[in-house]
GROMACS .gro file of C-alpha atoms in nm:
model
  449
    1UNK     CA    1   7.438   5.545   7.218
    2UNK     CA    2   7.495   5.843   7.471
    3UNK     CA    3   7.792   6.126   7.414
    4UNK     CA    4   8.130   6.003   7.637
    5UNK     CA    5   8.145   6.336   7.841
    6UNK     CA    6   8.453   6.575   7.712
    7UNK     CA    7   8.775   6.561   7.886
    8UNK     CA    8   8.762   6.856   8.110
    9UNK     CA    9   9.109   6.970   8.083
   10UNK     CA   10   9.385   7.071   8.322
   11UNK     CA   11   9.232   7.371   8.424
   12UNK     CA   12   8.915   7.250   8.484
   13UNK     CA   13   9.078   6.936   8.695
   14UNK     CA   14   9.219   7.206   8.942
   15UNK     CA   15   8.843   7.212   9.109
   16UNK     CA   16   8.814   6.840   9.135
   17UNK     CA   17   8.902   6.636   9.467
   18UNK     CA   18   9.071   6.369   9.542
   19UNK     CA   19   9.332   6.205   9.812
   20UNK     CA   20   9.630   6.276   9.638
   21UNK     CA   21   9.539   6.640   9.584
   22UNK     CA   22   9.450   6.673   9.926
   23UNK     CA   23   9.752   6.579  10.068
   24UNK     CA   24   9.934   6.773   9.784
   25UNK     CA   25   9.736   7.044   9.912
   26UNK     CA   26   9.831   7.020  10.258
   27UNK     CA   27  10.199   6.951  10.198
   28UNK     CA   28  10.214   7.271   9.977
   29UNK     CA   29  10.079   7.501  10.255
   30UNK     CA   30  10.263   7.385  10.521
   31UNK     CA   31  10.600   7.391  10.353
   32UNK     CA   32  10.519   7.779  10.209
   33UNK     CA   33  10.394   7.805  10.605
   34UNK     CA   34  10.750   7.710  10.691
   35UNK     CA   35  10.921   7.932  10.420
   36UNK     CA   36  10.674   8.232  10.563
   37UNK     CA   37  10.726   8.197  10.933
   38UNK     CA   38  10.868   8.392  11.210
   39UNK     CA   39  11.243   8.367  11.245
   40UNK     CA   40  11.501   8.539  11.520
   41UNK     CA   41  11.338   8.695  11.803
   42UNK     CA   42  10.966   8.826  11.753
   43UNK     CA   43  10.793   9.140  11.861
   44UNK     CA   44  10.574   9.141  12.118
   45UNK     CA   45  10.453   8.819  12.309
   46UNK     CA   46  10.633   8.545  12.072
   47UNK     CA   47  10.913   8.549  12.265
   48UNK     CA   48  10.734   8.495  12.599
   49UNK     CA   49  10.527   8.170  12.485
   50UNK     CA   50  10.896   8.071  12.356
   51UNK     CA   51  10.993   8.113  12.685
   52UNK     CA   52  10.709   7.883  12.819
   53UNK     CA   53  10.775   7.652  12.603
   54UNK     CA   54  11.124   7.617  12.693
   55UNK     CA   55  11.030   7.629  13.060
   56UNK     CA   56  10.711   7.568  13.113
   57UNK     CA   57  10.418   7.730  13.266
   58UNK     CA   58  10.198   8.023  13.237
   59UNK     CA   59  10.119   8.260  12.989
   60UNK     CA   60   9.991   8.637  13.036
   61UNK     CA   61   9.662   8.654  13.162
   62UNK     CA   62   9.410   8.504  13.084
   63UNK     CA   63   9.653   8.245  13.110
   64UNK     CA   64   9.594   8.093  12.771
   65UNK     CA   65   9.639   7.698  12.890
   66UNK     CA   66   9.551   7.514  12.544
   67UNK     CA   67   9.847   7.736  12.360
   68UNK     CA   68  10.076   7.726  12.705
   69UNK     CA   69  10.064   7.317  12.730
   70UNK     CA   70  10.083   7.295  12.317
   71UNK     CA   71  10.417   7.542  12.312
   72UNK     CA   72  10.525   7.305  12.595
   73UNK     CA   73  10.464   6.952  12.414
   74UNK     CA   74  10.599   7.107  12.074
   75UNK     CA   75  10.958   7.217  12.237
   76UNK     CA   76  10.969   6.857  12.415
   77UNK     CA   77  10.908   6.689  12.040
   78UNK     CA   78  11.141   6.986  11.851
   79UNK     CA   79  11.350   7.176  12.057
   80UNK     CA   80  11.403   7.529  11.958
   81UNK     CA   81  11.225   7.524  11.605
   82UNK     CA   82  10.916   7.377  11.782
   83UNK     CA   83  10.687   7.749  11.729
   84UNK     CA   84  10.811   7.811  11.353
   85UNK     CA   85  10.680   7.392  11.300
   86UNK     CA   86  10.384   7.420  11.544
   87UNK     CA   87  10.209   7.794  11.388
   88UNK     CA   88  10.329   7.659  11.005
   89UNK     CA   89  10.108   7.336  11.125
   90UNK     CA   90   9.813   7.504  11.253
   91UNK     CA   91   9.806   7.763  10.976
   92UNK     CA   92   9.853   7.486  10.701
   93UNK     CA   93   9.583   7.257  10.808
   94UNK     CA   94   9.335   7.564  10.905
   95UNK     CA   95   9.342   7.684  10.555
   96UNK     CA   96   9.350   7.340  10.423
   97UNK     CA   97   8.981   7.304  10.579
   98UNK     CA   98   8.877   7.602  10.428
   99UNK     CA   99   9.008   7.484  10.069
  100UNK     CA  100   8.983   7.106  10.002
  101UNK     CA  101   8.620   7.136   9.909
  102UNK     CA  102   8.757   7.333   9.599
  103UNK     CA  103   9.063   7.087   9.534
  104UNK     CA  104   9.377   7.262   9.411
  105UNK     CA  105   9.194   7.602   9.274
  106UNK     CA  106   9.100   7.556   9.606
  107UNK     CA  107   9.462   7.540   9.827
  108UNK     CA  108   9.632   7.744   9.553
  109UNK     CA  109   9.390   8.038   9.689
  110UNK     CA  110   9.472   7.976   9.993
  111UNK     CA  111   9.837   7.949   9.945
  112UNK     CA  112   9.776   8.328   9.757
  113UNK     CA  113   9.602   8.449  10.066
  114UNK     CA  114   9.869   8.307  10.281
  115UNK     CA  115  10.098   8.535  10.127
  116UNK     CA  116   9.944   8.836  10.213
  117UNK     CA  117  10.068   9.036  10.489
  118UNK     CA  118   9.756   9.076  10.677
  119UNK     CA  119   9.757   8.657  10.730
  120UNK     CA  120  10.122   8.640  10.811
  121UNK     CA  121  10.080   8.858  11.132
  122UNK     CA  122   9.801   8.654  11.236
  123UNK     CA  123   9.857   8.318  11.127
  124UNK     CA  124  10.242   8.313  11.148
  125UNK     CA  125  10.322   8.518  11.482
  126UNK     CA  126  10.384   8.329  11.778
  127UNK     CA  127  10.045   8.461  11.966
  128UNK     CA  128   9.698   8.277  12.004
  129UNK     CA  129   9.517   8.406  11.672
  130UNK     CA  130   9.678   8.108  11.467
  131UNK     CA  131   9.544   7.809  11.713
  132UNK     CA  132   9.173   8.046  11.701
  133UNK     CA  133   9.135   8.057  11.356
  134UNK     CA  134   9.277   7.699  11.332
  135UNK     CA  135   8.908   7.586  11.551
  136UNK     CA  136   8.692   7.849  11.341
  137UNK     CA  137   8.806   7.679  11.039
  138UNK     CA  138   8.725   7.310  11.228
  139UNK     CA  139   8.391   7.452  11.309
  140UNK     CA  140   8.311   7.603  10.933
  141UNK     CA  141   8.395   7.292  10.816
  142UNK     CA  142   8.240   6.993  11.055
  143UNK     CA  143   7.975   7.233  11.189
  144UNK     CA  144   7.899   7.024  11.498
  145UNK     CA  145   7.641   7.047  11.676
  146UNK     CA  146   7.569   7.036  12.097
  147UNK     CA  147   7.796   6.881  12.244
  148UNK     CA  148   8.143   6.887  12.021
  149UNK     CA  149   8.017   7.240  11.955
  150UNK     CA  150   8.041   7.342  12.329
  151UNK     CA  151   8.315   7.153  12.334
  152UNK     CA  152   8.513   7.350  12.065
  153UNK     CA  153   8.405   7.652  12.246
  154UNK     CA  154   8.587   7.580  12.554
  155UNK     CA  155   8.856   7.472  12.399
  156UNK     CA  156   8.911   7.794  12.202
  157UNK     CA  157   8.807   8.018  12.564
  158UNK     CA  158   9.140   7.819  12.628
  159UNK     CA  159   9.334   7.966  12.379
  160UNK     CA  160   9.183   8.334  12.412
  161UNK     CA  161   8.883   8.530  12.503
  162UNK     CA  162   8.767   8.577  12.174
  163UNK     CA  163   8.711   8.261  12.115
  164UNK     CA  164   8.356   8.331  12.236
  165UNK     CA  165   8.245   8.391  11.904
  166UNK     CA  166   8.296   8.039  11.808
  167UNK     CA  167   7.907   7.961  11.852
  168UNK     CA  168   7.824   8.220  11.590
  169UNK     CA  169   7.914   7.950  11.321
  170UNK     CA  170   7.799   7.645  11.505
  171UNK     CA  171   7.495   7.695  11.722
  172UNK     CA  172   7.208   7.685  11.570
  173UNK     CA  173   6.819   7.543  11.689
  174UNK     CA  174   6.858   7.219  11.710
  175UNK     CA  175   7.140   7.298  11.949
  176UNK     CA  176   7.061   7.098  12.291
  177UNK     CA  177   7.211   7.347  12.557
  178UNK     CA  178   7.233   7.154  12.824
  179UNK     CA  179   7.466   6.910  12.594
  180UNK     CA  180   7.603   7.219  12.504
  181UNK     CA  181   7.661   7.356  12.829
  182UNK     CA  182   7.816   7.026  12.921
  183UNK     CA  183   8.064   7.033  12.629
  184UNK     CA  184   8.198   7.376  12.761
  185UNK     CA  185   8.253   7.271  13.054
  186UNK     CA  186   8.488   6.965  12.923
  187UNK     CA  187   8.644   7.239  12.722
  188UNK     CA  188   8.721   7.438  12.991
  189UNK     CA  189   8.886   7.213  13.213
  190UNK     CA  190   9.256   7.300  13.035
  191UNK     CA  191   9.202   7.591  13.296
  192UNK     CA  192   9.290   7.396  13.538
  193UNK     CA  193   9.588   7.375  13.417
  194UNK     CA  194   9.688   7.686  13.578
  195UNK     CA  195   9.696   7.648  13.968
  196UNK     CA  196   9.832   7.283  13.894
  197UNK     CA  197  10.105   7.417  13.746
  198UNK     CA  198  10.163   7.661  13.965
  199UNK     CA  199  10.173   7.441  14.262
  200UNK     CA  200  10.417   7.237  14.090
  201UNK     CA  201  10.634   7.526  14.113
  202UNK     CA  202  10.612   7.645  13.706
  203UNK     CA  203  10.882   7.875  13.648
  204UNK     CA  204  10.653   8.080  13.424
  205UNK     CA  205  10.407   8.197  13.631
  206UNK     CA  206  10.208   8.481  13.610
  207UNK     CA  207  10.064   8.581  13.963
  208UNK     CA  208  10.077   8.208  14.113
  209UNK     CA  209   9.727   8.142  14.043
  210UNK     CA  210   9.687   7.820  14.301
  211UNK     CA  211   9.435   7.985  14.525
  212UNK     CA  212   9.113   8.047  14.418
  213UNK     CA  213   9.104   8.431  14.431
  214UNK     CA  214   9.448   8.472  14.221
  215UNK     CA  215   9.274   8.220  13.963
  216UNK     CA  216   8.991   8.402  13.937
  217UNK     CA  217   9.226   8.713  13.912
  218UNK     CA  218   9.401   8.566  13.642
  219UNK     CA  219   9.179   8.368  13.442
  220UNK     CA  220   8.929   8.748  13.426
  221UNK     CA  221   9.261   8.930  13.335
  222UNK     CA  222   9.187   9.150  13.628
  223UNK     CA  223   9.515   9.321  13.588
  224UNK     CA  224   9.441   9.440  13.283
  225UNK     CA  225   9.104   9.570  13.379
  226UNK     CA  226   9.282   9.778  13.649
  227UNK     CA  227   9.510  10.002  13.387
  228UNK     CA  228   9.263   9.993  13.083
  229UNK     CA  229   8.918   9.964  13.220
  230UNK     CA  230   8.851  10.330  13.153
  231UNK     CA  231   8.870  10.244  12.819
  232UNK     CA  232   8.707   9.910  12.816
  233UNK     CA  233   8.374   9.987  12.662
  234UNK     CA  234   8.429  10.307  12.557
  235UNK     CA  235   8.328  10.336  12.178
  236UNK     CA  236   8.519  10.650  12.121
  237UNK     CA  237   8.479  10.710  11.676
  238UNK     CA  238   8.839  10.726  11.721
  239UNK     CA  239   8.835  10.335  11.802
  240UNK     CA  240   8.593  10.241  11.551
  241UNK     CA  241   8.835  10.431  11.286
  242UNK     CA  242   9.129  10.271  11.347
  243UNK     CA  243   8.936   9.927  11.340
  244UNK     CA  244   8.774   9.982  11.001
  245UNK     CA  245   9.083  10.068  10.856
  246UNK     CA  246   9.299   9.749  10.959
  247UNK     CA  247   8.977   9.546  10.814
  248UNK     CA  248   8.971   9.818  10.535
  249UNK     CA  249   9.373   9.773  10.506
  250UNK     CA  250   9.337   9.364  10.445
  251UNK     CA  251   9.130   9.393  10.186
  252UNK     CA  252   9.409   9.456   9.906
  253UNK     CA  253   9.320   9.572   9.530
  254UNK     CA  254   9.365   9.214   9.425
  255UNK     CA  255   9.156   9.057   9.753
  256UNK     CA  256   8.853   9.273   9.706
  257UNK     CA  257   8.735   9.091   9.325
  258UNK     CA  258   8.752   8.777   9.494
  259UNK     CA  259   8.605   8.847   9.787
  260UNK     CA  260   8.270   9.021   9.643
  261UNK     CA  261   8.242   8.672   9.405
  262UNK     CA  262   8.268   8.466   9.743
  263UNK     CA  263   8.032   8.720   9.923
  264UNK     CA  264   7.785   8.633   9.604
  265UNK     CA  265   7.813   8.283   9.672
  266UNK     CA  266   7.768   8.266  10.037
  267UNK     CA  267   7.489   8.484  10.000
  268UNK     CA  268   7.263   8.188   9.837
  269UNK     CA  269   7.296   8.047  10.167
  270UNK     CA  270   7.148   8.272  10.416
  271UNK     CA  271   7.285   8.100  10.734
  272UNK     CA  272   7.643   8.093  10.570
  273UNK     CA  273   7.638   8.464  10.535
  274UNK     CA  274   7.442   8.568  10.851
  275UNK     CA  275   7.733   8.366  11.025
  276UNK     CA  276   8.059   8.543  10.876
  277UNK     CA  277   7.861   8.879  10.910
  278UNK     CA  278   7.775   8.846  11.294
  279UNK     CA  279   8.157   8.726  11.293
  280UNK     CA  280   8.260   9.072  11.211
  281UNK     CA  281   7.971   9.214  11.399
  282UNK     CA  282   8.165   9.011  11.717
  283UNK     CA  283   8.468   9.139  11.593
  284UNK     CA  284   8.398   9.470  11.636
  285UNK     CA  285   8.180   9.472  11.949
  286UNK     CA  286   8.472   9.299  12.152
  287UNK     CA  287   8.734   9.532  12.032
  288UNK     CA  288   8.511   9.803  12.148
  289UNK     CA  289   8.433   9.632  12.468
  290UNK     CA  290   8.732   9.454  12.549
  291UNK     CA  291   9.003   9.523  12.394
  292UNK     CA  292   9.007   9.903  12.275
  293UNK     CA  293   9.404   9.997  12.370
  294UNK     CA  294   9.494   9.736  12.046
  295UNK     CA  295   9.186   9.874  11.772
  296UNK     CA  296   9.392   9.924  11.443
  297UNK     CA  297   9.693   9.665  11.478
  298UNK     CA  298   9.756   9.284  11.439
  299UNK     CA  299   9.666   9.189  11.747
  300UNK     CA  300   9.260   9.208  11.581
  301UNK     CA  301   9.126   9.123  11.302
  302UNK     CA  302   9.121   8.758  11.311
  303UNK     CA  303   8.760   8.728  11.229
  304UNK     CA  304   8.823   8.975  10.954
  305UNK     CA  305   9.073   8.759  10.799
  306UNK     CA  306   8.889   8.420  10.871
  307UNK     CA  307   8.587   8.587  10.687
  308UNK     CA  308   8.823   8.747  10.379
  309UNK     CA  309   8.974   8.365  10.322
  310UNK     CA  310   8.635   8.202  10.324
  311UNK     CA  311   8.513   8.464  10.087
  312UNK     CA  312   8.829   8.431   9.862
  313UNK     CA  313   8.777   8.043   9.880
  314UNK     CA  314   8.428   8.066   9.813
  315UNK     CA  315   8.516   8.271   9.464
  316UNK     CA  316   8.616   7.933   9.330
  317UNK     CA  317   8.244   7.828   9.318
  318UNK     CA  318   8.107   8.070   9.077
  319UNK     CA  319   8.343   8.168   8.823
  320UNK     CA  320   8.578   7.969   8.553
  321UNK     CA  321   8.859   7.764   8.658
  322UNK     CA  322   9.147   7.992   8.497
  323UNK     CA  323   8.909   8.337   8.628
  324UNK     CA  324   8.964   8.192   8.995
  325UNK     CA  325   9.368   8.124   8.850
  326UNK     CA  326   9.403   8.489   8.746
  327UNK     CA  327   9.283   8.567   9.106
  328UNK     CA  328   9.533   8.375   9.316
  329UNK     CA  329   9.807   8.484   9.076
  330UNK     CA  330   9.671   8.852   9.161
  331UNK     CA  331   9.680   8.800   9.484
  332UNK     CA  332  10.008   8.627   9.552
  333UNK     CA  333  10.165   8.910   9.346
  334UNK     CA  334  10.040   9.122   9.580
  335UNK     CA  335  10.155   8.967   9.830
  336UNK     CA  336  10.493   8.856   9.764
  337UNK     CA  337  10.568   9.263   9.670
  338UNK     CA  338  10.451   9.330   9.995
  339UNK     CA  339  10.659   9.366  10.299
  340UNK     CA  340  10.709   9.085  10.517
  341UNK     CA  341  10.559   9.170  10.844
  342UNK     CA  342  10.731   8.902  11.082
  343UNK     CA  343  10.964   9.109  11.233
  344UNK     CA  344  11.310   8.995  11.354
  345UNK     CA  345  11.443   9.223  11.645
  346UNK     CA  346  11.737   8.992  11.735
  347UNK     CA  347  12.000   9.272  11.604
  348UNK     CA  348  11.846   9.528  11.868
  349UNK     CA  349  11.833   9.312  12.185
  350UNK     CA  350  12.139   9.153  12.090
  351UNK     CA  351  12.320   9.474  12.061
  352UNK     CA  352  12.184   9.589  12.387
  353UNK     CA  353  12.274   9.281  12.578
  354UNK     CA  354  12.607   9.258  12.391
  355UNK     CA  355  12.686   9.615  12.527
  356UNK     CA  356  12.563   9.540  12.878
  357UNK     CA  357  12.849   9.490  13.167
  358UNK     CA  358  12.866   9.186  13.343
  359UNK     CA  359  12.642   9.114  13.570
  360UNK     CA  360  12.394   9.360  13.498
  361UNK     CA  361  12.004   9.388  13.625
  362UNK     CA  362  11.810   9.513  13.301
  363UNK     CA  363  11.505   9.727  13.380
  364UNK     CA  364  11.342   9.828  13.099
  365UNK     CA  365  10.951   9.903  13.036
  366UNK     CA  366  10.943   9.806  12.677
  367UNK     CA  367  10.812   9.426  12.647
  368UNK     CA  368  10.966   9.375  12.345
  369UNK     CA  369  11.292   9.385  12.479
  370UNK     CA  370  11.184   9.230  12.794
  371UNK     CA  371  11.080   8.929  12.614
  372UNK     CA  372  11.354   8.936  12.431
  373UNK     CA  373  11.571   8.891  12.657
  374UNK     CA  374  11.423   8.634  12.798
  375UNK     CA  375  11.466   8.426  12.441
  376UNK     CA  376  11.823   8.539  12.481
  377UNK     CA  377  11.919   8.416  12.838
  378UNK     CA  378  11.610   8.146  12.872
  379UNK     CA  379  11.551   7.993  12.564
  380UNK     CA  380  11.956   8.010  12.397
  381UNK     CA  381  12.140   7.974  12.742
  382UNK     CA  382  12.323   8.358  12.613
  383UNK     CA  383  12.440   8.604  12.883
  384UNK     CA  384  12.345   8.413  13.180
  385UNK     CA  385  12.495   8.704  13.377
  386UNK     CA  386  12.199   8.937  13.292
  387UNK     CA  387  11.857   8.918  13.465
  388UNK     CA  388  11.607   9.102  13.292
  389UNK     CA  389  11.276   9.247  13.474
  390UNK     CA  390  10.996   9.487  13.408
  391UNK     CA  391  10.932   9.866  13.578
  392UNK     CA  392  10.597   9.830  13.400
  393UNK     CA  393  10.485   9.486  13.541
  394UNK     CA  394  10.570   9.378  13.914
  395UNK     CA  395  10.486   8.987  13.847
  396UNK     CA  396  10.650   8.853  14.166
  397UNK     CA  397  10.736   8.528  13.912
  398UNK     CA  398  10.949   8.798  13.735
  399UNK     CA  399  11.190   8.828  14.012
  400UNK     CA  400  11.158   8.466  14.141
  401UNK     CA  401  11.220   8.324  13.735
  402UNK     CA  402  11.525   8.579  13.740
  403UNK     CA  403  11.719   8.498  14.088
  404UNK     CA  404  11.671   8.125  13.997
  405UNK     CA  405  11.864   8.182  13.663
  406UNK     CA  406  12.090   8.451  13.799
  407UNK     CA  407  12.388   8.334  14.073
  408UNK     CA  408  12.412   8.573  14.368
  409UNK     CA  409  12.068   8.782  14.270
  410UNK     CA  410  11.903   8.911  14.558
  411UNK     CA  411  11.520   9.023  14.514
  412UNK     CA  412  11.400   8.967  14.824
  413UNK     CA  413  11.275   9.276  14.893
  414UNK     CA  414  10.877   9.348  14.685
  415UNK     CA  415  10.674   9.571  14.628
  416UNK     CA  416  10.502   9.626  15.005
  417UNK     CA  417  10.872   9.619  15.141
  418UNK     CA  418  10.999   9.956  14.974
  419UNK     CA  419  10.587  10.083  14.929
  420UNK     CA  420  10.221   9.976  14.826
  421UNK     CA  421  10.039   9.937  14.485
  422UNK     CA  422   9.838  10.269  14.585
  423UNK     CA  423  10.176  10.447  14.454
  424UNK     CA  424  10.202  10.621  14.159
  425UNK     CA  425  10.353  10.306  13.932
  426UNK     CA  426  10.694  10.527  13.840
  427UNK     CA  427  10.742  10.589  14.188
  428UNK     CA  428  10.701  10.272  14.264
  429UNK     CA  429  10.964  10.122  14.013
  430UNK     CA  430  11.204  10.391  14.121
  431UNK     CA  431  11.183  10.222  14.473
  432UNK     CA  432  11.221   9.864  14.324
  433UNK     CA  433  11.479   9.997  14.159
  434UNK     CA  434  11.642  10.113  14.412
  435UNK     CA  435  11.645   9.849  14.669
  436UNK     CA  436  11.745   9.565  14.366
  437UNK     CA  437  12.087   9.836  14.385
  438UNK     CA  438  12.100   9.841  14.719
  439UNK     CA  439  12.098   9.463  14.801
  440UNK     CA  440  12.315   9.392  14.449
  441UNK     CA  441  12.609   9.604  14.525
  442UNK     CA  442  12.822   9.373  14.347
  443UNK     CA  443  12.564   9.394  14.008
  444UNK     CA  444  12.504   9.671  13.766
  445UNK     CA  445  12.185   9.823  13.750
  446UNK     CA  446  12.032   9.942  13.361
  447UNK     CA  447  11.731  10.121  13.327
  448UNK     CA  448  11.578  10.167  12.985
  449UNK     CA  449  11.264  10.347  12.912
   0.00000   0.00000   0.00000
């Protein structure tokens, strides 16, 4: 007669799998997703893909079609609360890939990491890291191959440029690139998205991209090549400084244990770990190449935090069930001491709008409160009255979004009416300026730096 194995326990249960636990596990992170997530009005772009998806249309180039058409559909199915449901669902079920191999050790990490501030800026903020690390986690996961893994490529190029990277988990030498080639190609075609919509006549619409050269324009981010291509490329130490210490700054006292047990386990698996470290090899080169002007804030680090929640995750593997307990506890102590990073600005744009006159034009060259606005008078129908434009970007769908909303507003006059774009930009916006005062005589006209 053989030995009946030994119960294993409750703690050792937490590693085992099983439907219920899986959607346990799901349920739990979304609803802690929901308890985390941005409220009010955001910093930065949340309020402008808030705006799109109340509206419709275009976001800032690259144009971004996958997360444009997705803010769109969510607002039609929930109406104001659609971003705080639609980011709480794509971080939820991304980290629920990552997890469910581990079973609840496995989504009680993740709910830990979750906590930390590092993930709530990415995963949580209305912007397009969420949706990217939502496909790096699909591709970790189901590690397609060919065609579904061009696919998945194009479709993250449609959420933002760094989705490039995505190959770096899933290609591999029994890759057919011609299938693969072919699967890009499908996952491109949200792109064309972009002059569709704006011959529809999209509100939104960043520099009517429905000829081909204004596509092409907007699709390479031209624009911004124009003001920061000096620094494109340019790997200044003072770049690669501030980049190593936002990674540096993620990896919390209570992240690092766990993440040196995960690097030991990946490492018995040589493509594994030669994947997550040319992930933060890509990381680096395109912050260096591309995107320099943002090196030690939020807006990187993505891969860095993909590869820290994979590492964390991975923990689970080698040590005892209450060890990899004592290390989610750790780490959701850390982060629930921490402060919250989702920042509300209502109180500041609403107090500047609430002490604007009526019928006011609102220049102002911060984007915060730009965008802000725009939740304000767009997205909660508040201060009609007030049309709210840029000195620092001369979108012509700026002034076209802002007379359609705005009764009486004249902007007729543009930029080659009053000058040309081989002015110095704050001369100018001092002519814009001018002229919106000139043909507004019965409007107020705000300028804030």
């Amino acid at each position: 007669m053989t030995d009946r194995p030994r119960p294993a326990g409750i703690l050792r249960s937490l590693t085992r799998r099983s439907r219920a636990q899986d959607l346990l596990g799901l349920i739990l992170l979304f609803v802690l997703s929901l308890r985390l997530g941005q409220s009010g009005i955001p910093v930065e772009d949340g309020a402008e893909f808030l705006t799109v998806a109340r509206l419709g249309g275009i976001a800032h180039p690259p144009g971004m079609p996958m997360l444009a058409l997705a803010c769109r559909a969510s607002w039609v199915l929930l109406g104001s609360s659609c971003l705080k449901v639609l980011y709480g669902l794509m971080a939820s079920v991304g980290l629920w890939l990552l997890a469910r191999r581990q079973g609840i050790a496995g989504y009680l990490m993740a709910a830990a990491v979750l906590l930390l501030p590092c993930s709530r800026e990415r995963l949580l903020l209305w912007d397009a890291y969420c949706p990217l690390f939502l496909l790096l986690a699909v591709a970790w996961e189901c590690r397609p191959r060919s065609l579904p893994c061009g696919y998945l490529t194009g479709v993250a190029l449609c959420i933002h440029p760094l989705g490039i990277v995505l190959p770096a988990i899933c290609f591999s030498r029994r890759t057919c690139p011609l299938r693969f080639g072919g699967g890009l190609l499908l996952g491109l075609s949200p792109y064309l998205a972009l002059p569709l919509l704006s011959e529809g006549g999209a509100i939104v619409n960043w520099g009517n991209p429905s000829q081909f050269s204004l596509f092409v324009r907007h699709v390479t981010a031209a624009g911004y090549r124009e003001v920061y291509g000096r620094a494109m490329g340019a790997a200044g130490f003072n770049t690669l400084l501030l980049h190593a210490r936002e990674v540096w700054s993620m990896l919390s006292p209570a992240v690092i244990p766990a993440a040196v047990i995960g690097a030991a386990v990946v490492l018995r698996t040589r493509r594994r770990a030669v994947s997550l470290g040319l992930l933060l090899v890509l990381e680096l080169a395109f912050v260096i190449a591309v995107n320099p002007m943002a090196a030690g804030t939020s807006q990187t680090g993505v891969l860095a935090l993909f590869v820290i929640v994979v590492l964390s995750v991975e923990s689970i593997r080698l040590v005892e069930p209450y060890v990899s307990l004592a290390l989610a506890l750790a780490i959701a102590g850390w982060g629930i001491f921490s402060p919250d990073p989702l920042i509300d600005q209502g109180p500041v744009v609403r107090d500047v709008y609430r002490r604007a006159p009526i019928r006011t034009v609102l220049f102002t060259s911060d984007n915060d409160l730009l965008y802000g606005g725009w939740q304000l008078k767009y997205v909660q129908d508040r201060r009609p009255d007030i049309a709210p434009l840029s000195t620092a970007n001369f979108s012509g769908w700026f002034e076209c979004m802002a007379e359609r909303y705005t009764r009486g507003l004249d902007l007729s006059r543009s930029v080659t009416d009053v000058g040309d774009r081989s002015m110095p930009r704050d001369s100018l916006a001092a002519l814009l300026v001018r002229a919106t005062a000139e043909d507004n005589t019965d409007m107020r006209i705000v300028v804030i730096q």
